[in-house]
Each structure stands twice: as C-alpha cells, then as structure tokens.
XYZ file of C-alpha atoms in Angstrom:
238
model
C -30.308 -12.971 -7.822
C -27.921 -14.162 -5.077
C -24.479 -15.047 -6.267
C -23.106 -18.522 -6.126
C -19.691 -19.401 -4.881
C -18.091 -19.248 -8.299
C -19.570 -15.913 -9.299
C -18.688 -14.294 -5.936
C -15.137 -15.514 -6.110
C -14.725 -14.527 -9.722
C -16.013 -11.011 -9.044
C -13.398 -10.642 -6.325
C -10.528 -11.795 -8.396
C -11.453 -9.433 -11.169
C -10.768 -6.438 -8.908
C -6.979 -6.626 -9.064
C -6.700 -2.867 -9.105
C -8.591 -2.625 -5.828
C -6.410 -5.291 -4.355
C -3.304 -3.302 -5.076
C -4.785 -0.054 -3.747
C -6.356 -1.129 -0.485
C -3.433 -1.525 1.844
C -4.366 1.124 4.453
C -7.047 -0.919 6.133
C -8.032 1.819 8.577
C -8.730 4.205 5.715
C -10.538 1.491 3.776
C -12.772 0.790 6.762
C -13.857 4.415 6.959
C -14.475 4.506 3.223
C -16.594 1.364 3.513
C -18.779 2.985 6.093
C -19.131 6.299 4.199
C -19.618 4.749 0.764
C -21.507 1.536 1.532
C -23.114 1.683 4.926
C -24.538 5.190 5.254
C -26.064 5.243 1.744
C -28.325 2.291 2.531
C -29.861 4.037 5.502
C -27.980 2.277 8.238
C -28.305 5.169 10.691
C -27.876 3.492 14.070
C -24.820 5.223 15.455
C -23.785 2.190 17.459
C -23.604 0.024 14.334
C -21.690 2.684 12.427
C -19.172 3.076 15.256
C -18.676 -0.705 15.498
C -18.233 -1.114 11.769
C -15.693 1.736 11.746
C -13.622 -0.168 14.361
C -13.863 -3.866 13.560
C -11.023 -5.137 11.272
C -12.781 -7.230 8.698
C -9.405 -7.987 7.088
C -8.763 -10.351 9.995
C -11.838 -12.471 9.054
C -10.689 -13.520 5.543
C -7.822 -15.622 4.127
C -4.586 -13.697 3.703
C -4.957 -13.479 -0.126
C -8.266 -11.711 0.283
C -7.305 -9.190 2.917
C -7.033 -6.323 0.346
C -10.669 -7.017 -0.608
C -12.058 -7.091 2.906
C -13.907 -3.775 2.449
C -15.236 -4.438 -1.054
C -19.043 -4.243 -1.539
C -19.526 -7.973 -1.881
C -19.432 -11.188 0.082
C -16.038 -12.907 0.188
C -15.269 -16.636 -0.023
C -13.750 -17.851 3.232
C -13.626 -21.546 2.394
C -15.847 -24.626 2.436
C -18.645 -22.879 0.550
C -18.919 -20.098 3.146
C -18.630 -16.384 2.839
C -17.887 -13.328 4.889
C -21.193 -11.491 4.395
C -21.082 -8.232 2.391
C -20.728 -5.196 4.733
C -23.976 -3.475 3.875
C -25.964 -6.710 4.213
C -24.423 -7.419 7.594
C -25.107 -3.879 8.733
C -28.685 -3.849 7.534
C -29.459 -7.231 9.105
C -28.169 -6.034 12.435
C -30.172 -2.815 12.166
C -33.488 -4.570 11.384
C -32.817 -6.911 14.302
C -33.174 -3.875 16.618
C -30.575 -5.159 19.114
C -30.615 -3.795 22.641
C -27.834 -3.866 25.220
C -27.820 -6.898 27.548
C -30.060 -8.922 25.282
C -29.002 -12.509 24.585
C -28.116 -13.234 20.966
C -27.191 -16.413 19.023
C -25.295 -16.206 15.729
C -25.934 -19.394 13.714
C -23.117 -20.052 11.241
C -20.775 -17.629 12.949
C -17.955 -18.387 10.546
C -14.917 -16.239 11.259
C -16.665 -14.129 13.867
C -17.425 -10.759 12.284
C -21.151 -10.643 12.905
C -20.801 -12.075 16.407
C -18.220 -9.404 17.241
C -20.417 -6.680 15.747
C -23.327 -7.664 17.972
C -21.036 -7.883 21.014
C -19.789 -4.338 20.296
C -23.410 -3.343 20.673
C -23.294 -4.711 24.246
C -25.319 -7.856 23.638
C -24.531 -11.184 25.305
C -23.531 -13.167 22.224
C -23.175 -16.892 21.634
C -21.486 -17.861 18.311
C -22.445 -21.261 16.878
C -20.150 -22.828 14.258
C -19.798 -26.326 12.913
C -16.591 -25.944 10.948
C -13.498 -26.267 13.104
C -11.251 -24.254 10.795
C -13.604 -21.285 10.593
C -14.351 -21.493 14.277
C -10.646 -21.329 15.126
C -10.350 -18.043 13.151
C -13.485 -16.700 14.767
C -12.319 -17.536 18.284
C -8.988 -15.847 17.717
C -10.682 -12.733 16.184
C -13.202 -12.427 19.004
C -10.571 -12.985 21.665
C -9.078 -9.686 20.554
C -12.085 -7.731 19.319
C -14.979 -9.081 21.341
C -13.777 -11.207 24.250
C -17.246 -11.608 25.725
C -18.452 -13.819 22.903
C -19.139 -17.448 23.869
C -18.214 -19.924 21.104
C -20.053 -23.241 20.704
C -18.952 -25.973 18.244
C -21.840 -27.987 16.921
C -24.312 -28.553 14.072
C -26.010 -25.389 12.837
C -29.444 -26.898 12.428
C -29.625 -27.795 16.145
C -29.092 -24.291 17.371
C -27.836 -24.003 20.954
C -30.438 -25.208 23.450
C -27.931 -25.202 26.272
C -27.637 -21.428 26.293
C -31.273 -20.685 25.253
C -33.519 -18.769 25.465
C -32.300 -16.014 23.195
C -33.839 -12.622 22.543
C -32.313 -12.575 19.048
C -31.128 -15.286 16.710
C -29.265 -14.248 13.531
C -28.382 -16.700 10.794
C -25.292 -15.529 8.938
C -26.060 -16.930 5.448
C -29.135 -17.714 3.395
C -31.457 -20.668 4.164
C -34.402 -22.129 2.332
C -36.391 -21.997 5.596
C -35.795 -21.320 9.265
C -34.393 -24.495 10.919
C -37.093 -26.141 12.919
C -35.114 -26.096 16.208
C -34.577 -22.389 16.386
C -38.038 -20.888 17.148
C -38.233 -23.048 20.333
C -34.976 -21.423 21.540
C -36.381 -17.897 21.528
C -37.322 -15.934 24.653
C -40.724 -14.341 24.864
C -40.940 -11.621 22.204
C -37.731 -12.945 20.631
C -37.098 -12.842 16.899
C -35.029 -14.480 14.229
C -33.259 -12.465 11.594
C -32.055 -14.311 8.479
C -32.014 -14.405 4.693
C -34.658 -16.755 3.294
C -34.143 -17.902 -0.288
C -37.082 -20.068 -1.358
C -36.540 -22.524 -4.121
C -37.249 -20.709 -7.387
C -37.793 -17.418 -5.582
C -35.909 -14.285 -4.538
C -33.741 -14.155 -1.433
C -34.871 -11.641 1.193
C -33.676 -10.541 4.596
C -36.502 -11.462 6.932
C -37.702 -11.067 10.489
C -39.390 -14.213 11.845
C -41.357 -14.173 15.093
C -43.346 -16.946 16.790
C -47.126 -16.511 17.050
C -49.969 -18.670 18.224
C -50.474 -19.577 14.581
C -46.849 -20.458 13.951
C -43.823 -18.567 12.741
C -44.709 -15.181 11.167
C -42.114 -14.211 8.563
C -41.836 -10.592 7.381
C -39.660 -9.856 4.323
C -37.716 -6.641 4.750
C -35.357 -6.231 1.755
C -34.111 -8.333 -1.145
C -30.538 -9.423 -0.925
C -27.739 -11.401 -2.648
C -26.256 -13.941 -0.294
C -25.248 -17.590 -0.892
C -27.000 -20.436 0.867
C -25.334 -21.940 3.981
C -24.308 -25.357 2.592
C -25.002 -27.187 5.886
C -28.566 -25.900 6.031
C -29.458 -26.663 2.448
C -32.291 -29.282 2.361
C -31.445 -32.758 1.184
C -32.320 -33.319 -2.515
C -35.728 -34.965 -2.996
C -35.867 -38.337 -4.762
C -37.891 -38.480 -7.893
C -39.492 -41.726 -9.020
C-alpha cells in the first residue's frame, strides 16, 4: 500500500545510522544503482549511466541529504516527495524514451526526473506549480540539465503552449489522468504515471489515446503518495 506523508517521513527519520554513514555521496550513488536499480531489471544502459551521475542529494532539504539514496521516497515539503530511485528508474524505462522526443514532466518538483530524461537526450519541459520547489528544480537543472525548460503553472492544465509531447510523465500518484493531458500528446504519444484508484492498489501505468478513449495498461504495483494538487475534491454527501 502506498505510504502517506507521515509514514514516509517517519521511516526516513528512523534510519539515523544510515544518515551518519552516507556522507560520500558519489559512493552512495553507485551503491544505489547496484543495490536498488539493477536488481529490479532496469537494464537500459542510458538510464543506469544517468542515475550514476545525477546528484539526488541536491534535490532534497539539507537535513535529508544523507538519505538521498535510501530506497524510499523522501518528503521535500508541501506534501510532495522525491520519488524513490527504483520507482523513478522503472517509470522512465517503461516510458521507452528516445533521443529528441519531446517530454513533459508534470509535478516536476525539485527537478530530478526532468534532469534524468534530459540526460537521455529528450527535449524536456518541466511543469511545476509550487514556487519554492520550482526554484530548487531550476537551480538543479541549470547545472545538471541546462536544456530543461521550466514552466510555472497549475499541474492539472498541463502545458498546451509547448504541446504536442511524445511523452508525458506525472511525478506522483493520481486518482486518474488529468483530463487536459491526453489532448497534449503527439500522434503515438503516451502518458506514464502512477494511478491509485480510490480503495484500490497504486500501479505504474502507460496510458495511450485510442479511438475509444484513453487505454490504460498497468505495468507494476508501486508505493507512491498522491500529488496533493491533483487529488479530486471531496464529494458532498446528503
């Protein structure tokens, strides 16, 4: 079952021994790839190389930097998380990204997933609504992936100004795909996201438009909190 904000944060804080030990971030990054990424069949050499290079410690608050390579999602503020490494890696792999494709990251947060896709030579637009997270992400990408274009705006609207996109990735779980996004896909485009239906199990999914509507294929079950901004409004009961 996907963890909520409190359980994720509590799990992090219980790992004080790890926090003291992980100070050599370069070494921790290599251990992350060898212990977390390769064992879950992430075998795209481009993804592995990018994850060996990108400094995740620059995407979290200072107090959580020693935990940047732990096998869990990390609270980055305002109900948002830096997605667990193996989830991020698997989502990028099932997206089957190709060089020069246009990609939109919805809920780009502090920029890790956008930078990862950019390292795979995609043309990446990062959409973020939270100014504080966006500022971190812009600074991170300016160093690690300067080709990323940042857009400040509501997540549910997507980014029609830069559409169409070959790939749209939502970095966080949603109850359903926001209605605006399928219309921003190029022909043969796809949306990769975690869908967590009410009362159900969260799964990483590939969604593709068809003549009959959006076809959603579940690929693997996953633990990832909902994006607060994209949670549906509570229904009124009479």
